[in-house]
CSV table of C-alpha atoms in Angstrom, one decimal:
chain,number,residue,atom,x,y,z
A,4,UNK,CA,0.0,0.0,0.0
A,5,UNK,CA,3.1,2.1,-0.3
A,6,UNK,CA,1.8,5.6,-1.7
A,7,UNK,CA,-1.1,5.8,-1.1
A,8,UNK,CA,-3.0,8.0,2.0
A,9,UNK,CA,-4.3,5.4,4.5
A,10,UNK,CA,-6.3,5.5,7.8
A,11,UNK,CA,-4.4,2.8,8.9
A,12,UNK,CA,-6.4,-0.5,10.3
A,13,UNK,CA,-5.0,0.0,13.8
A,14,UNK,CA,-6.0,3.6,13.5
A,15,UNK,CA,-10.0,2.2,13.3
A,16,UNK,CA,-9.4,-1.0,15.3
A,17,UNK,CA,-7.3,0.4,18.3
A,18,UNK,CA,-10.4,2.0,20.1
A,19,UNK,CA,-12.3,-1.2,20.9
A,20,UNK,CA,-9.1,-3.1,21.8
A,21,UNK,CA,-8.4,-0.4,24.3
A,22,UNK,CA,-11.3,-0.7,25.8
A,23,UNK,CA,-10.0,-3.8,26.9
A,24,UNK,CA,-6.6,-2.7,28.1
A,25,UNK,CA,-4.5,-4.3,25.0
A,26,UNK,CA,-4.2,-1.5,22.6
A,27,UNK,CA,-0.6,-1.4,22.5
A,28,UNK,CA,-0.5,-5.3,21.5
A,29,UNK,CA,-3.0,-5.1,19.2
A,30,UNK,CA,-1.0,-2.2,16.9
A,31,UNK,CA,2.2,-4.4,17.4
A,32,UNK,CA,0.8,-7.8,15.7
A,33,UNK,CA,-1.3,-5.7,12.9
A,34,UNK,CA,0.8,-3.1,12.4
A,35,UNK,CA,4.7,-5.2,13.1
A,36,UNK,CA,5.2,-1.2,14.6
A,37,UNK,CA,5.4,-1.1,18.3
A,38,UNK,CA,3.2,0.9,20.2
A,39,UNK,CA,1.5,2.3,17.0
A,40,UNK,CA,-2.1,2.9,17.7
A,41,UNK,CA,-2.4,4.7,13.8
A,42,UNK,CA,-1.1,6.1,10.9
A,43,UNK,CA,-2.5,8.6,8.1
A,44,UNK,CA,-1.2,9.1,4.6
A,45,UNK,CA,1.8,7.4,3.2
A,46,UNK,CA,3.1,4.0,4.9
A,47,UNK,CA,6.6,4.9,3.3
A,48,UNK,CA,9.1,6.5,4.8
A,49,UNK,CA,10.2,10.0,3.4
A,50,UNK,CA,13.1,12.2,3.9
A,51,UNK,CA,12.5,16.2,3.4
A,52,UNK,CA,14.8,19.0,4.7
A,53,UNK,CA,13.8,20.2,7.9
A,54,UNK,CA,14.1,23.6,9.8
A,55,UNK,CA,14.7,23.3,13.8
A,56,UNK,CA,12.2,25.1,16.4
A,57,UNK,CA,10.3,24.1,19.2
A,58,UNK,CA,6.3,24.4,19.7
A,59,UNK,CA,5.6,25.3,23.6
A,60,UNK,CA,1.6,24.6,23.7
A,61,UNK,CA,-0.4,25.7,27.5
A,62,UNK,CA,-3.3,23.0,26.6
A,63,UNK,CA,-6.9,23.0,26.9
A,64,UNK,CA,-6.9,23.0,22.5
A,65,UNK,CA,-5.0,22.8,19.3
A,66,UNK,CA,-3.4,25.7,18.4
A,67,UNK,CA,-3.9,25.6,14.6
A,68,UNK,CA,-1.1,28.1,14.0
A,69,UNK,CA,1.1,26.5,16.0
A,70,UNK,CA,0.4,22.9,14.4
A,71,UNK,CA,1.4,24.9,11.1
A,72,UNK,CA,4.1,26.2,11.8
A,73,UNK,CA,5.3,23.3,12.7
A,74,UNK,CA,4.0,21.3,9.5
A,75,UNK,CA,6.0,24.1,7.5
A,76,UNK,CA,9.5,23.2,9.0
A,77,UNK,CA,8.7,19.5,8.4
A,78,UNK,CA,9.3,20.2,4.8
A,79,UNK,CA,5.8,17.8,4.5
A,80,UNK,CA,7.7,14.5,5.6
A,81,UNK,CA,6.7,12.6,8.3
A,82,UNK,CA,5.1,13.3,11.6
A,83,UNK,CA,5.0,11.3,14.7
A,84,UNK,CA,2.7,12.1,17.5
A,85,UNK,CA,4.5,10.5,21.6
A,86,UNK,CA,1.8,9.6,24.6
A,87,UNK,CA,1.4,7.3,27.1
A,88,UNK,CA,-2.1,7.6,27.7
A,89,UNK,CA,-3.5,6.4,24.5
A,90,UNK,CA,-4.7,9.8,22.9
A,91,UNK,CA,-4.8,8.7,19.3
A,92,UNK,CA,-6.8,12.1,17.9
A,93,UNK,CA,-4.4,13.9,16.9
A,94,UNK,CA,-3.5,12.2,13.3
A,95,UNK,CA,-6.3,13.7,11.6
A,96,UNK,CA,-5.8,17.3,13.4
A,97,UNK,CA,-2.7,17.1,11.9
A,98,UNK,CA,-3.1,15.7,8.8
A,99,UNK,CA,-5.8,18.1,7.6
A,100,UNK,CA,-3.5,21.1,8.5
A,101,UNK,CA,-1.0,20.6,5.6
A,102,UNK,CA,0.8,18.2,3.3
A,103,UNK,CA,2.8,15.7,5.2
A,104,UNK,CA,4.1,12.6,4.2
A,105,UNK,CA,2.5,10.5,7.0
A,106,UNK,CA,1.3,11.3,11.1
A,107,UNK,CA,1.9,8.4,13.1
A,108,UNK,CA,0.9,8.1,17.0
A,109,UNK,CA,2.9,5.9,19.3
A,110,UNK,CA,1.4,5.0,22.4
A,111,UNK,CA,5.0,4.1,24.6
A,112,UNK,CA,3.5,3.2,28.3
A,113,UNK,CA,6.2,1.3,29.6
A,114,UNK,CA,10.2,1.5,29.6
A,115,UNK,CA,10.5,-1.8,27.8
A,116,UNK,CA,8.4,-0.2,24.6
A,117,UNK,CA,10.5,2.9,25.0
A,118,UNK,CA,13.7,1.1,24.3
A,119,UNK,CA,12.1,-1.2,21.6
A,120,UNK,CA,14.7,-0.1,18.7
A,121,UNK,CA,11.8,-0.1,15.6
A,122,UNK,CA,10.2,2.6,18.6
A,123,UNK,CA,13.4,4.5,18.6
A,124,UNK,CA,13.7,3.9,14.7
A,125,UNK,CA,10.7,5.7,13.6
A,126,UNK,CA,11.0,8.8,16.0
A,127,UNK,CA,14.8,9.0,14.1
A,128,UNK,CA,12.8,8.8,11.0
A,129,UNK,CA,10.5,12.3,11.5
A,130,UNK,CA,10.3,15.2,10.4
A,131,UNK,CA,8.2,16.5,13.2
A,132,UNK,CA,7.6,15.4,16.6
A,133,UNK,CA,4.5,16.2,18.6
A,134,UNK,CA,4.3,15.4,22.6
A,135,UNK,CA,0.6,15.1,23.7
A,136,UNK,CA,-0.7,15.9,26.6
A,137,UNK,CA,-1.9,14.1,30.1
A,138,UNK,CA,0.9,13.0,33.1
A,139,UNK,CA,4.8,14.2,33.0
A,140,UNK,CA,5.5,11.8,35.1
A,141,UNK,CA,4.6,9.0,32.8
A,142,UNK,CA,7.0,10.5,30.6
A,143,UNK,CA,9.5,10.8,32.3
A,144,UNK,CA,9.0,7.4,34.7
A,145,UNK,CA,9.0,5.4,31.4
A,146,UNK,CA,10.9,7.6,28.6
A,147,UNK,CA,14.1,9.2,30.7
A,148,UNK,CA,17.1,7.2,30.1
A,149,UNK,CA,15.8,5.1,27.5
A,150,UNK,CA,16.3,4.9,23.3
A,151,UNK,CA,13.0,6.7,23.1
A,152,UNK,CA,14.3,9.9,24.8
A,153,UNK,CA,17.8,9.6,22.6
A,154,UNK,CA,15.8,9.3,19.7
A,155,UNK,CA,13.7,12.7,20.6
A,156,UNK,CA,17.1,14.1,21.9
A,157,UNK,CA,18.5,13.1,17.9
A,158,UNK,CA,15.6,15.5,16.4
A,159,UNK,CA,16.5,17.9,19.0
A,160,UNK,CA,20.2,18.8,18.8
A,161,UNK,CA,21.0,16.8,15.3
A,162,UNK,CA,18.7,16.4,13.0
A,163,UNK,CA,16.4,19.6,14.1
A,164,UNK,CA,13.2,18.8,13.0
A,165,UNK,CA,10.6,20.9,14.6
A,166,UNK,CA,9.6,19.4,18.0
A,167,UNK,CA,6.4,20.3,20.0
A,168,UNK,CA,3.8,19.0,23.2
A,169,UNK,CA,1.5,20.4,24.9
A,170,UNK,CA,0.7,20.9,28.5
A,171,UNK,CA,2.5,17.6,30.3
A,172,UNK,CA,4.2,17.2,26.8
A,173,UNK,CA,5.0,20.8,26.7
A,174,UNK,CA,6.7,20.9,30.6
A,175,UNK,CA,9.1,18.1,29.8
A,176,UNK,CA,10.8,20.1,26.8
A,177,UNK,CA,12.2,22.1,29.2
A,178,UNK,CA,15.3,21.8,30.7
A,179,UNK,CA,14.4,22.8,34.3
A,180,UNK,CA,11.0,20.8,35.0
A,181,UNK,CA,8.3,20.0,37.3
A,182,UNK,CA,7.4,16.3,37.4
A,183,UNK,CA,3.8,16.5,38.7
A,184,UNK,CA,4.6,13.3,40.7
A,185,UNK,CA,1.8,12.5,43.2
A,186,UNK,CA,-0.7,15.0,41.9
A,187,UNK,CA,-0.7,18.5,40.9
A,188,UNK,CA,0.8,21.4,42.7
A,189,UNK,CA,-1.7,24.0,43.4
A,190,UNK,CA,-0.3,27.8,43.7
A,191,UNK,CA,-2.0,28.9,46.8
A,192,UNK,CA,-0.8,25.9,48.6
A,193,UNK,CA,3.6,25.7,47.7
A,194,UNK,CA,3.5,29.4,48.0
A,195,UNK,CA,2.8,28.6,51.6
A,196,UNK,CA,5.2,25.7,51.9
A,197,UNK,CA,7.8,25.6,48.7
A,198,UNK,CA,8.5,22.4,50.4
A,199,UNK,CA,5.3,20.8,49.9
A,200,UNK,CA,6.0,17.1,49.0
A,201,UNK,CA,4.4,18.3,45.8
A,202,UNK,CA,7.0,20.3,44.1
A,203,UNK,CA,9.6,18.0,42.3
A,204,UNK,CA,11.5,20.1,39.8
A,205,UNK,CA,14.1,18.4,37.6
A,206,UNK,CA,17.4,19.5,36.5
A,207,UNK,CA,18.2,19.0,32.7
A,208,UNK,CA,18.6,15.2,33.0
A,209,UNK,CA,15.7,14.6,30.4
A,210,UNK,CA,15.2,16.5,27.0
A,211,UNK,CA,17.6,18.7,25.4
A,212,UNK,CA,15.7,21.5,23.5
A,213,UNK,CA,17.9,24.1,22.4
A,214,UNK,CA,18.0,27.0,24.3
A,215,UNK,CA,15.2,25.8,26.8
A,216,UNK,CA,18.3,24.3,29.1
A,217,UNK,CA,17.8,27.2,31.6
A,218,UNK,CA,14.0,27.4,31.5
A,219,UNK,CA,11.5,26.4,33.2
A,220,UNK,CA,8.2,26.0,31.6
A,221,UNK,CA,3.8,25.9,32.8
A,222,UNK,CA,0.9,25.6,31.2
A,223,UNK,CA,-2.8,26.3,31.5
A,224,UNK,CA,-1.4,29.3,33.0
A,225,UNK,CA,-4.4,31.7,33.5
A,226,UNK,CA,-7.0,29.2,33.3
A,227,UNK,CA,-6.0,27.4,36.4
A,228,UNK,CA,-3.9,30.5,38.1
A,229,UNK,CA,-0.7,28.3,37.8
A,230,UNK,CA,1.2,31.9,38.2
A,231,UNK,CA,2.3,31.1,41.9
A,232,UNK,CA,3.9,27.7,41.6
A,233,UNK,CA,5.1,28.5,39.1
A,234,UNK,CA,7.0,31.3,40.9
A,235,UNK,CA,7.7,28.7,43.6
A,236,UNK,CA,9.1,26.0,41.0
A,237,UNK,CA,11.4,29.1,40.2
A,238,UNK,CA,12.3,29.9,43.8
A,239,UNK,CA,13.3,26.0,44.5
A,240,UNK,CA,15.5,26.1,41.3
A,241,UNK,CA,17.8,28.8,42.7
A,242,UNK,CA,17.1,27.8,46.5
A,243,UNK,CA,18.2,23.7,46.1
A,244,UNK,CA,20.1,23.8,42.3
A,245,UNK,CA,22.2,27.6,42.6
A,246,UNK,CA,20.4,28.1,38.9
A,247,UNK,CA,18.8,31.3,38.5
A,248,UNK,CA,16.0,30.2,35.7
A,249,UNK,CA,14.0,32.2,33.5
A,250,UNK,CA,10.3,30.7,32.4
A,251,UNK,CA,8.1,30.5,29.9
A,252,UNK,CA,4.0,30.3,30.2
A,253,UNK,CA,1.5,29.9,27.7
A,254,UNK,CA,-2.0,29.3,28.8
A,255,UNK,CA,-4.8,27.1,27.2
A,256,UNK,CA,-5.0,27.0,23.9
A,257,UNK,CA,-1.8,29.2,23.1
A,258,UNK,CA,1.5,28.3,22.0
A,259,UNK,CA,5.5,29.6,22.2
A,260,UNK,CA,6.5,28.9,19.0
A,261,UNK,CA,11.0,29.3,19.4
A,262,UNK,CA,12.5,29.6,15.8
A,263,UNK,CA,15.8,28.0,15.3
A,264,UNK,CA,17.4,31.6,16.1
A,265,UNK,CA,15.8,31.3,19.6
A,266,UNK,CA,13.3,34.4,18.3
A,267,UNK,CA,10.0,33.3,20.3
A,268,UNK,CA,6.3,34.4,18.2
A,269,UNK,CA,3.2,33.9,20.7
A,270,UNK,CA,-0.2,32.1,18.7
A,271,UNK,CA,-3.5,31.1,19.7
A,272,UNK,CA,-5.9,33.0,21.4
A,273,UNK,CA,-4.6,34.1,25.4
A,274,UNK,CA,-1.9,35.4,26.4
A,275,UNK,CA,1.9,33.9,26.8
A,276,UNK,CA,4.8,34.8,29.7
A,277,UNK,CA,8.3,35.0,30.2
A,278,UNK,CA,9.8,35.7,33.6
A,279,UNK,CA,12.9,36.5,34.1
A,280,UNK,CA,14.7,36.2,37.3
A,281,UNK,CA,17.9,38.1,38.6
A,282,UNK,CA,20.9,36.7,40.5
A,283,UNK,CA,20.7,40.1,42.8
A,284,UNK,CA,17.7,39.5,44.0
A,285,UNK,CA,17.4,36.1,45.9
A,286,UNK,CA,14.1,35.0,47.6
A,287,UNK,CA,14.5,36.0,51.0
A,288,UNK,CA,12.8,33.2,52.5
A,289,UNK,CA,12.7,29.8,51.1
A,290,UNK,CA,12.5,27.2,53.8
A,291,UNK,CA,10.3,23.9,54.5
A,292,UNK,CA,7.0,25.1,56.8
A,293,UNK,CA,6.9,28.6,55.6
A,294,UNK,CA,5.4,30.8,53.1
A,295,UNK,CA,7.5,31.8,50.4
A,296,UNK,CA,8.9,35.4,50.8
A,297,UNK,CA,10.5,37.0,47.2
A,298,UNK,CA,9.9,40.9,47.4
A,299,UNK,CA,12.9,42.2,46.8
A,300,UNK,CA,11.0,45.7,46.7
A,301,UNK,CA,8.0,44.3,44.8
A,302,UNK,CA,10.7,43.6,41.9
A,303,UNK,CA,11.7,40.3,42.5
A,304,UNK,CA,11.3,38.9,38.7
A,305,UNK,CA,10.6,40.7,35.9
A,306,UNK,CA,8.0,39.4,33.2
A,307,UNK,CA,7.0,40.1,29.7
A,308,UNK,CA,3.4,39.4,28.7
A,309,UNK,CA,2.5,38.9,24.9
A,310,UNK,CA,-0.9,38.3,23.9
A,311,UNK,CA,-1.4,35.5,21.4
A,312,UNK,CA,-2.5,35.9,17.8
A,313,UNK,CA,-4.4,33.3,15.3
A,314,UNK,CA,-0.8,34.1,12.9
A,315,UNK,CA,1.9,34.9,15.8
A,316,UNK,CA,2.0,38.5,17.9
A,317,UNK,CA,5.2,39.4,19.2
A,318,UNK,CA,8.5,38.6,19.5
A,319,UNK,CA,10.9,37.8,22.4
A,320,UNK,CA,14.3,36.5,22.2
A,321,UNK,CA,14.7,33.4,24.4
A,322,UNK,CA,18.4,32.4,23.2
A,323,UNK,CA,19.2,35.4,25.9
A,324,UNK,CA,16.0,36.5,27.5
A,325,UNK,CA,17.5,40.1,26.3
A,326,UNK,CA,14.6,42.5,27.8
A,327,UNK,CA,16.1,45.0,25.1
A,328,UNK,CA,14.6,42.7,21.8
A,329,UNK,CA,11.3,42.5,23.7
A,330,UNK,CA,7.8,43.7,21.0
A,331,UNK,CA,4.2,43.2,21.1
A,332,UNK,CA,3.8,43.0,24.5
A,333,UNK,CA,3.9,44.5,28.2
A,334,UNK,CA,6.5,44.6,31.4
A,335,UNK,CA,5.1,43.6,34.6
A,336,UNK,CA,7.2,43.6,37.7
A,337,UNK,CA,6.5,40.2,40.2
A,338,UNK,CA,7.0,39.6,43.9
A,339,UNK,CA,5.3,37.6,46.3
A,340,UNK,CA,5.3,39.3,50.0
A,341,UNK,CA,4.4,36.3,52.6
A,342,UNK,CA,3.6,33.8,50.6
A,343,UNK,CA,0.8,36.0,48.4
A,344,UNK,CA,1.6,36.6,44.4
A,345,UNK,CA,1.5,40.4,43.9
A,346,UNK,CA,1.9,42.1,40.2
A,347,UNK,CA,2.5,45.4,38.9
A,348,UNK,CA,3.2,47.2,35.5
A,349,UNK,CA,6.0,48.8,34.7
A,350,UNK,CA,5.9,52.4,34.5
């Protein structure tokens, strides 16, 4: 069936096998692919130059821009959708965006799948690589360390084929990021303890996305006022790592999209943040039992909100987080005074 555009049986089939809790065989004795749970278009592989850049995406909806902007630095080739909680919807998304060779999604819920070598093999063989959403820590439980992660690290700092996720897929591009091990940290509560047993933040031992090695990233950011721990993940960085990170927010349904120059463009329909912290102004109280206590004169971190647009609004230079190359958007000044969040403009 070489050449010719396919739902692929397992695409149809894998529903009703899932149901049942086998999904993951069932694509691996129809399909002879490993984890697949269904392809569109072309069954052969393609290769088709490729232009690096990374798609940050907050959740709670595609981001149609964002998808093609991707789809345009595939050069058309292949794409390959990662989860590991058998979300198999995004093939046709994809596919009816633009002309691409094939998508593909691979459902890898276990560490034995993620170092299967045909696994590995066809990430290698993308164009474009799209993280779905639903639990970090599945990620990183059963993709850290393994072929799978190589493989994604391979499209990251060799071959540089566009790379995106959203929410959970979008906080494990980062460098710097938070697990969500055990549940999900809630603002209101870490800035009162930054010790809660719920903030887990990792230091690059994961993905490699360029420039992202010094960020931190959230999602759903407005929607579920993530803005606090997010500040707190921040505060832990420098408090236990020494790292003074910088962060990057997009919230539902809008997407960072970071060209291969590290220039940053903001689409979708909300609103996207970087935060920028400074090595002058430590928190002044960061301790186990206590609220969290960054004022530094109500100008502990500096942030530059860009709202979203259906084409990309703005422009902010993540390779340096230069405050100077900053457009489209506004300066707010961040502190948080006894464990509260407080915000400002900047005159």
């Amino acid at each position: 069936m070489n050449g010719v555009r396919i739902l692929g049986l397992i695409g149809i089939i894998a529903p009703y096998f899932s149901s049942c809790g086998d999904a993951a065989n069932a694509s691996e004795n129809i399909s002879g692919r490993p984890a697949s749970i269904g392809i569109v278009g072309d069954t052969a592989d393609v290769v088709k130059p490729v232009t690096g850049g990374v798609a940050l995406i907050g959740g709670g909806g595609n981001v149609d821009g964002a998808f093609k902007w991707m789809i345009a630095r595939s050069g058309g080739g292949d794409v390959v959708v990662l989860t590991a909680s058998n979300n198999g919807g995004y093939n046709v998304d994809i596919d009816s965006l633009g002309e691409v060779n094939s998508v593909e999604t691979l459902n890898i819920t276990s560490r034995e799948l993620a170092d299967n070598d045909t696994v590995a093999q066809i990430i290698r063989n993308a164009e474009m690589l799209f993280i779905a959403g639903g639990d970090q820590s599945r990620y990183m439980n059963n993709w850290r360390g393994t072929k799978t992660a190589a493989a994604i690290n391979y499209l990251l700092t060799e071959k540089k084929a566009p790379v995106g996720g959203t929410s959970a897929g979008c906080a494990v591009l980062s460098g710097l990021y938070y697990s969500g091990e055990g549940g999900s940290a809630v603002s209101d509560s870490v800035l009162a303890n930054p010790y809660d047993t719920l903030v887990k933040v990792y230091n690059n031992d994961f993905l490699q996305a360029p420039y992202l090695s010094r960020v931190i990233s959230d999602q759903h950011y407005m929607k579920r006022g993530r803005q606090g721990r997010h500040v707190t993940f921040m505060s832990r960085i420098i408090t236990d790592y020494g790292i003074f990170p910088v962060g990057i927010a997009p919230d539902e349904k809008t997407a960072v999209c970071i060209d291969e120059n590290g220039i940053a463009k903001v689409f979708g329909v909300s609103k996207a943040y970087f935060i920028l912290t400074d090595s002058l102004k430590k928190p002044e109280l960061c301790v186990k039992g206590q609220p969290l206590q960054w004022n530094c004169n109500g100008e502990a971190l500096k942030v530059y909100e860009i709202p979203a647009s259906a084409t990309g609004n703005g422009s902010f230079r993540v390779s340096d987080f230069d405050t100077a190359a900053a457009s489209g958007g506004t300066w707010y000044w961040w502190w948080v005074d006894n464990g509260v969040l407080k915000t400002k403009q900047v005159p």
